Short mmCIF file of C-alpha atoms in Angstrom, two decimals:
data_model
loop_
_atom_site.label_atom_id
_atom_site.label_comp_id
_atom_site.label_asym_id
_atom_site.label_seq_id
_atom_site.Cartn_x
_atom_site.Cartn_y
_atom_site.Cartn_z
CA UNK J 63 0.00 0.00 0.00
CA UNK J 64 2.88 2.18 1.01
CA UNK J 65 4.81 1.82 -1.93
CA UNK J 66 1.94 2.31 -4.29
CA UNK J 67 0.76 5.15 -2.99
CA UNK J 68 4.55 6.57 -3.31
CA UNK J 69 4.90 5.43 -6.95
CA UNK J 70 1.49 6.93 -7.61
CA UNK J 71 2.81 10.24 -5.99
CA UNK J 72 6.35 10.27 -7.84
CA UNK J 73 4.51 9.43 -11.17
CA UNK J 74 5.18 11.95 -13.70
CA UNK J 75 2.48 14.45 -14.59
CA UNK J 76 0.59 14.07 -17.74
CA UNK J 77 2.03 15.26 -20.75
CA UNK J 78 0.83 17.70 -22.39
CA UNK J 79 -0.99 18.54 -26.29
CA UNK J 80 2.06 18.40 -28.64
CA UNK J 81 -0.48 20.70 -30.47
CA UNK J 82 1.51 24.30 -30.83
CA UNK J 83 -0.30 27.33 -29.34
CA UNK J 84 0.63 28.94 -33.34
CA UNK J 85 0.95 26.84 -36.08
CA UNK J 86 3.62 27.16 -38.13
CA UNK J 87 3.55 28.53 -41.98
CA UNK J 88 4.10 24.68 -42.74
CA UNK J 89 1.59 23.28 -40.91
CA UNK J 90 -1.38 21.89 -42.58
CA UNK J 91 -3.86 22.76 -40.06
CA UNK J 92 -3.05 26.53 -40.29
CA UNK J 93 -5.74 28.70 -40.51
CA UNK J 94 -5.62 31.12 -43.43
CA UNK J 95 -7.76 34.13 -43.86
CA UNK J 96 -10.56 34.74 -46.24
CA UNK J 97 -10.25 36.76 -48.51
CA UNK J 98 -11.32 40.68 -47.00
CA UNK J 99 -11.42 39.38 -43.82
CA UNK J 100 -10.82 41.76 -40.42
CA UNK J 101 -7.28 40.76 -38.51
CA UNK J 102 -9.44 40.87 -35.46
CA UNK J 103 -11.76 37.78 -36.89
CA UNK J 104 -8.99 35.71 -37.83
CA UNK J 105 -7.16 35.70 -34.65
CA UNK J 106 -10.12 34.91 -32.82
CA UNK J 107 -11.33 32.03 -34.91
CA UNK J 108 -7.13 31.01 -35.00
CA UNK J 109 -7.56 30.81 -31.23
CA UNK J 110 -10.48 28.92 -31.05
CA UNK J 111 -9.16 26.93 -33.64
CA UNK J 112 -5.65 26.25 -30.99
CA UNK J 113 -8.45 26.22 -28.43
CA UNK J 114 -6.69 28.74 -26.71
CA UNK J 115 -7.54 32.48 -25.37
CA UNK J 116 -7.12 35.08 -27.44
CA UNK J 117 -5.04 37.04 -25.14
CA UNK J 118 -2.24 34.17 -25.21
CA UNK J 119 -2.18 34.59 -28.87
CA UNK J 120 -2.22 38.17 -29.02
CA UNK J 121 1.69 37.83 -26.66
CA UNK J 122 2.68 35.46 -28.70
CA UNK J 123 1.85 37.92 -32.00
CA UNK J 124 3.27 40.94 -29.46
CA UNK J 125 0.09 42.38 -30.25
CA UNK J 126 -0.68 42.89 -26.84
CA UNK J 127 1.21 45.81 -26.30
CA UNK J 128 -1.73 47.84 -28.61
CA UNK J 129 -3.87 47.35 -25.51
CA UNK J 130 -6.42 46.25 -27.81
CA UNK J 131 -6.98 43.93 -30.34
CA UNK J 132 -8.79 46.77 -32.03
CA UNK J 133 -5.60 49.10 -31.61
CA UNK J 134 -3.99 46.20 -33.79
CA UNK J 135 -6.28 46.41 -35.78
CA UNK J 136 -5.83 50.00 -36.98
CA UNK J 137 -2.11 49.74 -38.71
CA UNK J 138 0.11 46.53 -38.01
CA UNK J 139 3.68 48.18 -37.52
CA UNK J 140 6.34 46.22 -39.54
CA UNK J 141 7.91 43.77 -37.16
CA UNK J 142 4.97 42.67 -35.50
CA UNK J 143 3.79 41.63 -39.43
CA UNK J 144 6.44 39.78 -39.84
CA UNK J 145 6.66 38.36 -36.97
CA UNK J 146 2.52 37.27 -37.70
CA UNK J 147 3.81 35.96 -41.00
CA UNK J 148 6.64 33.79 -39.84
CA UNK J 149 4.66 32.07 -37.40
CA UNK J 150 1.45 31.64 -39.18
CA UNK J 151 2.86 31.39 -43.09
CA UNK J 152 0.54 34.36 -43.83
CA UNK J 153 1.93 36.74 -46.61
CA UNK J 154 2.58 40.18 -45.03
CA UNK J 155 0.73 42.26 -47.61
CA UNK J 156 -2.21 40.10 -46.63
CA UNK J 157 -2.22 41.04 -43.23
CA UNK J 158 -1.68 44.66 -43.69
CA UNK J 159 -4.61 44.33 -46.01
CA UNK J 160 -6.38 42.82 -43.09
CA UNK J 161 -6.47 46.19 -41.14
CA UNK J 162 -8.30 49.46 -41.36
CA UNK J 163 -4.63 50.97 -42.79
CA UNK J 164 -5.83 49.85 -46.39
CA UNK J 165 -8.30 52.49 -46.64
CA UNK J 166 -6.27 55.53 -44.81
CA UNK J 167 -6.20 57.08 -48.34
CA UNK J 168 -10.19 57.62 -48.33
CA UNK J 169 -12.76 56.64 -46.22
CA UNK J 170 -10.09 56.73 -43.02
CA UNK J 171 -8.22 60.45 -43.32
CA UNK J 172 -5.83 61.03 -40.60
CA UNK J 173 -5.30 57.54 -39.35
CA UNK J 174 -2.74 57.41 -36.57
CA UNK J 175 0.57 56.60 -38.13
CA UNK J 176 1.26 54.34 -35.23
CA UNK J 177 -1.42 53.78 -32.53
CA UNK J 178 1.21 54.01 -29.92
CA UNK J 179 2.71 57.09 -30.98
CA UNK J 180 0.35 59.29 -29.49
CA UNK J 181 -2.65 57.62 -27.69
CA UNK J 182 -4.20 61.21 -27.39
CA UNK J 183 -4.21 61.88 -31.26
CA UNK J 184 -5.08 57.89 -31.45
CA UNK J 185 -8.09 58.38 -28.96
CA UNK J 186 -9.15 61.21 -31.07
CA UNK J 187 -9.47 59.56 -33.79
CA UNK J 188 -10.76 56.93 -32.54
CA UNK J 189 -13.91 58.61 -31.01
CA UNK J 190 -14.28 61.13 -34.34
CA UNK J 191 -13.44 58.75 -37.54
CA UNK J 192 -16.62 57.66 -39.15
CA UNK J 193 -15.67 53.73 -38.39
CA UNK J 194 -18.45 51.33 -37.05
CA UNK J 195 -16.11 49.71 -34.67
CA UNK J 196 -19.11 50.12 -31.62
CA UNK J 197 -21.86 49.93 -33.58
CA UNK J 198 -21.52 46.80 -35.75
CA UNK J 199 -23.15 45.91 -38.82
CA UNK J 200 -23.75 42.73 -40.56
CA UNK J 201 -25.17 39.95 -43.25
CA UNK J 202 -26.68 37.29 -41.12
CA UNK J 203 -26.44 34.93 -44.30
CA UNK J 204 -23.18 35.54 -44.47
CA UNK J 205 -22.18 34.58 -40.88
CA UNK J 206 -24.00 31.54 -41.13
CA UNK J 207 -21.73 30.78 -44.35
CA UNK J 208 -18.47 32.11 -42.92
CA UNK J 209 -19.04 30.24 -39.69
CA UNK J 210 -19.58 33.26 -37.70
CA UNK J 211 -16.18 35.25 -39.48
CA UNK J 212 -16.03 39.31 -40.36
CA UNK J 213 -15.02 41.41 -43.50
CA UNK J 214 -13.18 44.41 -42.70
CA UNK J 215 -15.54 46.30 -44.77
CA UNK J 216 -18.37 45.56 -42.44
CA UNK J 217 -16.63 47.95 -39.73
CA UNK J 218 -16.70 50.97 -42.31
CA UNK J 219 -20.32 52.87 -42.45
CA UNK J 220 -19.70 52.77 -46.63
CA UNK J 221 -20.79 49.17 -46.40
CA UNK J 222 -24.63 49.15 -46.86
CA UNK J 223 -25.79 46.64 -48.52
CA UNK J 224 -24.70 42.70 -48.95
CA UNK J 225 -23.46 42.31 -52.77
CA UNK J 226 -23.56 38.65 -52.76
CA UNK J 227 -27.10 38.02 -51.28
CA UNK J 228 -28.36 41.08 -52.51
CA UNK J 229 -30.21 42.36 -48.56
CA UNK J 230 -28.98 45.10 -46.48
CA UNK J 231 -26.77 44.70 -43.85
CA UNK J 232 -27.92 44.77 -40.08
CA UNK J 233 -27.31 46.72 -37.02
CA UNK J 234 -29.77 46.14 -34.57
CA UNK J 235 -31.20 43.06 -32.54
CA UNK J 236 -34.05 42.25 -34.35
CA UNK J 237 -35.39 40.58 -30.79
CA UNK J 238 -34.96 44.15 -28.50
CA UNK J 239 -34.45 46.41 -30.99
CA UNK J 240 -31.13 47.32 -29.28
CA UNK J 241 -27.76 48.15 -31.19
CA UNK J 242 -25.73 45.62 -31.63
CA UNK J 243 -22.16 46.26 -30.56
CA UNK J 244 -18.40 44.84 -29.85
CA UNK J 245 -17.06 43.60 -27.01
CA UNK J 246 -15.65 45.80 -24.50
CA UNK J 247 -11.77 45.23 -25.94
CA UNK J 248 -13.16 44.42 -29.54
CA UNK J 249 -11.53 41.17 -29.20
CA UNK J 250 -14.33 38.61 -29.60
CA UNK J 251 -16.27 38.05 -33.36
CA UNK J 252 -20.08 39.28 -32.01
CA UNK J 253 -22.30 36.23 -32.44
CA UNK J 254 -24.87 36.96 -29.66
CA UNK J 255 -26.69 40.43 -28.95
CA UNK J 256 -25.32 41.58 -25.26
CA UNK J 257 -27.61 44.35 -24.73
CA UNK J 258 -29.28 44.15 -21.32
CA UNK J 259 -33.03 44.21 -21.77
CA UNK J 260 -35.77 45.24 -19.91
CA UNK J 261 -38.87 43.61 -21.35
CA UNK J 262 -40.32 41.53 -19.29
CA UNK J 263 -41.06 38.89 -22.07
CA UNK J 264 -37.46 38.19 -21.68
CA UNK J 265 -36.59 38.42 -18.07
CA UNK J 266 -36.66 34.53 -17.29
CA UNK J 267 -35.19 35.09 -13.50
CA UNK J 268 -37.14 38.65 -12.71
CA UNK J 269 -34.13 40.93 -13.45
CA UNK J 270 -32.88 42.01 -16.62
CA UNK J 271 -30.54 39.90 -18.57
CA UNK J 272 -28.95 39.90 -21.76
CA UNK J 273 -31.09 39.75 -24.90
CA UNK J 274 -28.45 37.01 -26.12
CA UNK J 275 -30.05 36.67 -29.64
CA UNK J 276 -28.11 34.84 -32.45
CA UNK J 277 -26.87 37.28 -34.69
CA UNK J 278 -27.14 34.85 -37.74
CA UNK J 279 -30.51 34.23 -37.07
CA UNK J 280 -31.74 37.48 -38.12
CA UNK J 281 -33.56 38.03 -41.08
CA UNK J 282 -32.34 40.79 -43.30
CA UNK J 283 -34.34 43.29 -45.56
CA UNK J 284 -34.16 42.15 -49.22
CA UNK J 285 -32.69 45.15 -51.64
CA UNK J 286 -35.56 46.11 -54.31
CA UNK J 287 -34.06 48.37 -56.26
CA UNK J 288 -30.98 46.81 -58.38
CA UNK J 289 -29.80 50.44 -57.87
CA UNK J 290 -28.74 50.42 -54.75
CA UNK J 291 -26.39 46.98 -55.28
CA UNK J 292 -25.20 49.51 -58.33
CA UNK J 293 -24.07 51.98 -56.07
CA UNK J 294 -22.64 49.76 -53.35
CA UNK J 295 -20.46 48.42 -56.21
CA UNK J 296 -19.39 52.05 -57.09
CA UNK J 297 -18.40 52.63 -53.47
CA UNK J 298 -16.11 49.73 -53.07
CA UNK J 299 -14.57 50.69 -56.21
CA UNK J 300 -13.96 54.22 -54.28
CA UNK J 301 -12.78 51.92 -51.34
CA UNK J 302 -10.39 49.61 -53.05
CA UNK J 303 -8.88 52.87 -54.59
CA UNK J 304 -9.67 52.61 -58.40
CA UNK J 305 -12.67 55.39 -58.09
CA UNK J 306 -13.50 57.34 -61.31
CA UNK J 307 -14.04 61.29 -61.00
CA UNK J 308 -18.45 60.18 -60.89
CA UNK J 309 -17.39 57.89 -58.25
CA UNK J 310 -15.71 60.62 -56.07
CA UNK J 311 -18.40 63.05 -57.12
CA UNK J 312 -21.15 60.05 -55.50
CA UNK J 313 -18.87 59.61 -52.77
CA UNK J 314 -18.43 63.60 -51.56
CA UNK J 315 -22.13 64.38 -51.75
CA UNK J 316 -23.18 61.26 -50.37
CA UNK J 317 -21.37 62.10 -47.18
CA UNK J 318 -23.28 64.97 -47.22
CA UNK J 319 -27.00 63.96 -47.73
CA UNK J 320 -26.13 61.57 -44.70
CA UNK J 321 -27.15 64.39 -42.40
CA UNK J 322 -29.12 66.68 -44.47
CA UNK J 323 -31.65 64.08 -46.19
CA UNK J 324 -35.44 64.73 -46.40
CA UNK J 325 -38.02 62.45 -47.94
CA UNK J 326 -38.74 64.62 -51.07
CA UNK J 327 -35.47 63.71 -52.38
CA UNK J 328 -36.64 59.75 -52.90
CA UNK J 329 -39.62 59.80 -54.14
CA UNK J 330 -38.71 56.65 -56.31
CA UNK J 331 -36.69 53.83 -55.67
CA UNK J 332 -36.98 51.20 -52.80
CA UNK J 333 -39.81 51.75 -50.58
CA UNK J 334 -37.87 50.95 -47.14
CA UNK J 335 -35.49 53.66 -47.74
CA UNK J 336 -38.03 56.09 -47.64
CA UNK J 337 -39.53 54.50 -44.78
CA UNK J 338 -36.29 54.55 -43.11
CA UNK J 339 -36.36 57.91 -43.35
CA UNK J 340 -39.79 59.07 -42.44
CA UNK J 341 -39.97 56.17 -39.34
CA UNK J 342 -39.36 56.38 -35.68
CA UNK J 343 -35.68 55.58 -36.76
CA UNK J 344 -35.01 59.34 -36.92
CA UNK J 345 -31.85 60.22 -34.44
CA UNK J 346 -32.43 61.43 -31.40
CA UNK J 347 -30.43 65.18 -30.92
CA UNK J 348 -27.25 63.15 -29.16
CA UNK J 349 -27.13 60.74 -31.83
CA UNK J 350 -26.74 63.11 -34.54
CA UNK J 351 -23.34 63.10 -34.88
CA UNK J 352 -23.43 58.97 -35.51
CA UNK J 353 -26.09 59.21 -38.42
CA UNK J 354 -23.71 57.49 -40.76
CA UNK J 355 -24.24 54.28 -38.42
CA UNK J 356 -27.26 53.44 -39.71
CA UNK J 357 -26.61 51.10 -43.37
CA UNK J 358 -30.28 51.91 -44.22
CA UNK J 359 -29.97 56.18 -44.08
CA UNK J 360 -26.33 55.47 -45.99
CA UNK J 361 -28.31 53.45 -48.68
CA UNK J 362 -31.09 56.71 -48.64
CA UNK J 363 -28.21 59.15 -49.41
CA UNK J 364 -26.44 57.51 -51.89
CA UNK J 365 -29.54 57.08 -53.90
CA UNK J 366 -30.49 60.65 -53.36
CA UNK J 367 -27.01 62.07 -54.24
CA UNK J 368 -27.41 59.42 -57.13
CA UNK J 369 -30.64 61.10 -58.43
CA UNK J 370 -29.70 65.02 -57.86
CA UNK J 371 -26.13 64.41 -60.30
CA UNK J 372 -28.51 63.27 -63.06
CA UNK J 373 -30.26 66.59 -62.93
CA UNK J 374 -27.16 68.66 -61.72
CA UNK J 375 -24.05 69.95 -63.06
CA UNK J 376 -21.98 71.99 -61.04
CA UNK J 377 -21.72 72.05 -57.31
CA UNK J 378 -23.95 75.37 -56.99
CA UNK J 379 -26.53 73.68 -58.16
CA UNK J 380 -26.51 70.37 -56.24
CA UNK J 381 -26.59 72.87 -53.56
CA UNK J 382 -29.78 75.26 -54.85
CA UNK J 383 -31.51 71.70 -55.63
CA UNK J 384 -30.99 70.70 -51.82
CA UNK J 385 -32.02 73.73 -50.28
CA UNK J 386 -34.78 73.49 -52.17
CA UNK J 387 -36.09 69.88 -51.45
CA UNK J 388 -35.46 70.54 -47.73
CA UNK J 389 -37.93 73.77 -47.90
CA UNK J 390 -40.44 71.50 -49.41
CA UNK J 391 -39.84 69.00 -46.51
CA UNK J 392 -39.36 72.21 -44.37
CA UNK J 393 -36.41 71.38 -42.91
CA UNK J 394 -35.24 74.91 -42.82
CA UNK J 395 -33.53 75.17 -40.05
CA UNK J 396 -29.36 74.91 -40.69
CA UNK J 397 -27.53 71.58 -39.94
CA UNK J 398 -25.10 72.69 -37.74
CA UNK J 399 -21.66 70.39 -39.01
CA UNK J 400 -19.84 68.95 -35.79
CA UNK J 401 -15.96 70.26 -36.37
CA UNK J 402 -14.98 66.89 -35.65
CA UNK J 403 -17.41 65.23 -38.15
CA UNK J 404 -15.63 68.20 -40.71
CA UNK J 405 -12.37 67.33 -39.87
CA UNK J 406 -12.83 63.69 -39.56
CA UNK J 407 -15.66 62.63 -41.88
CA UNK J 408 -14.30 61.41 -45.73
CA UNK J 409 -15.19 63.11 -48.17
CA UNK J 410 -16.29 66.10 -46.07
CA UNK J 411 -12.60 67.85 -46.22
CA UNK J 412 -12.29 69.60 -49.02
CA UNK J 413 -15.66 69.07 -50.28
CA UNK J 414 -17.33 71.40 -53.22
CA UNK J 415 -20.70 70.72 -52.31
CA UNK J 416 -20.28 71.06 -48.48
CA UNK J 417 -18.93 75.03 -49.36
CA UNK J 418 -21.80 75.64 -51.65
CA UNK J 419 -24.33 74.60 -48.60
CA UNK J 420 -21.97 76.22 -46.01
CA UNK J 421 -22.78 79.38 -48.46
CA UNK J 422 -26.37 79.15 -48.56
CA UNK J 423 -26.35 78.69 -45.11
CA UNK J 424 -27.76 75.02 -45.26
CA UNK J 425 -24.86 73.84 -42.90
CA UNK J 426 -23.22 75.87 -40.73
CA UNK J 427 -19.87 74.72 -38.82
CA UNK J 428 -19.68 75.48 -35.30
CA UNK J 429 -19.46 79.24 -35.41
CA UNK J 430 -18.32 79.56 -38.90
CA UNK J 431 -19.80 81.12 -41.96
CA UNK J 432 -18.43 81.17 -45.25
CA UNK J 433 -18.34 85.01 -46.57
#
């Protein structure tokens, strides 16, 4: 008895997985990326793949110094790419094209050059750029094909509408009506709504819980109007950086019927859009400055900046033809422009239309006028 219960106690431990937290750019069970996809979706579905926490990955990538996986996420600084690459076998271009870096030249000005540079400027950005990186958007079809895996377009507010399945993409719970958002470090791929709920149709212990509704589950509003897919097409062009001068024309007054639409200006077209519009989805006054977080109001203004360049040549007229549709919707009273939606907003900065409003005093910007 003795001596068992010593060779039981000297017995060496068990041995451990031979399985390697990263696997190596040889191994056959690597995971690659899809094509588009966000860095932050492939290292959590690599760690769940290693069945290990994200946060032991992210030391072994040396990503952890960002603070955030979202932080990493912004611009990948050179040796922590390669250092990615040699352990995983994934190209470096491809993983610079997996971050929010790739589109600094348009719909991302003033991107920090290095997010540890200067966490104020970062911050500032951060909390001004027109990025969805709260506020989420998505395809539910899509996540059910992609096992539950994000584009990198879907954090941008330019992304609308779903090319492949032809709906538009989703941002709220379609079980409490809540927006849908990241995780508190933006580390974890959102498959479950975490917004804590109230209604008592879902309170199944008496106190309020999370709504915890499947995010692929949702069903999303078909696109009528091949239009629309048309000009989602044109904006990724504008995106992946091959835009033509209509494109960039689409792109700069789009950005500005985001916050001065009306319903006279689509009085054709898809029928949601205009319901969008005219529905209890109008912002509240504190949400004004996050109107471009809403796919379905994107999808409005594009079609409505769409329809006033068929009929208009130069910018003064764009901006005579708006003033005028909002008088018929009597919207008369000025937009006033948030300087940090100016400065930080694409296509806002310089912006031909935005001077012609600024002029006719359909936007003013903080205490500015234009004389």
């Amino acid at each position: 008895m003795g001596a068992a219960k010593t060779q039981s106690s000297t017995s060496p431990p068990e041995r451990r997985s031979s399985k390697k937290v990263v696997p190596g750019p040889r191994d056959p069970e690597a995971l690659q990326p899809f094509e588009g996809e966000a860095l932050s979706s492939w290292i959590t579905t690599l760690a769940e793949d290693r069945d290990i926490a994200v946060k032991q990955l992210l030391r072994e990538f040396h990503l952890h110094k960002h603070g955030a996986l979202s932080m990493g996420e912004t611009r990948l600084d050179p040796p922590v790419a390669r250092r990615i690459s040699r352990l995983t076998g994934v190209d470096e271009q491809a993983l610079h094209a997996m971050t929010l870096a790739r589109y600094a030249g348009n719909a991302l000005p003033h991107l920090p050059l290095s997010p540890e540079a200067n966490a104020k400027d970062a911050g500032q950005w951060h909390s001004s750029a027109w990025l969805c990186d709260r506020r989420i958007r998505w395809c539910p079809r899509c996540l059910r094909e992609n096992d539950g895996r994000w584009p990198l377009r879907w954090l941008l507010p330019w992304t609308f509408a779903c090319l492949k399945h032809s709906v538009y993409l989703e941002s709220e719970c379609q079980r409490c009506q809540s927006v849908v958002t990241f995780g508190r470090l933006n580390s974890v791929r959102p498959q479950h709504c975490d917004a804590q709920t109230a209604d008592e149709r879902f309170r199944r212990y008496g106190y309020d819980e999370t709504c915890d509704f499947p995010l692929a589950m949702s069903h999303p509003l078909r696109v009528r109007d091949d239009t629309v897919l048309a000009l989602q097409t044109r904006i990724n062009e504008w995106l992946d950086g091959v835009p033509t001068v209509d494109d960039r024309q689409l792109v700069s007054l789009t950005a500005v019927l985001i916050m001065l639409l009306s319903p006279s200006m689509l009085r054709r077209g898809d029928p949601i859009l205009l319901f969008a519009i005219r529905s209890l989805r109008a912002p509240r006054p504190h949400q004004k400055r996050e109107l471009w977080t809403d796919p379905l109001r994107v999808a409005a203004a594009a079609c409505a900046a769409d329809r006033i360049l068929e009929r208009s040549e130069s910018a003064a007229q764009v901006a005579r033809q708006i003033a005028d549709l909002r008088i018929v919707d009597y919207r008369v009273v000025p937009w006033e422009l948030d300087v940090m939606d100016w400065a930080y907003g694409p296509a806002l900065r310089p912006n031909p239309y935005l001077e012609e409003l600024v002029k006719r005093h359909v936007i003013t910007v903080g205490d500015f006028r234009y004389h």
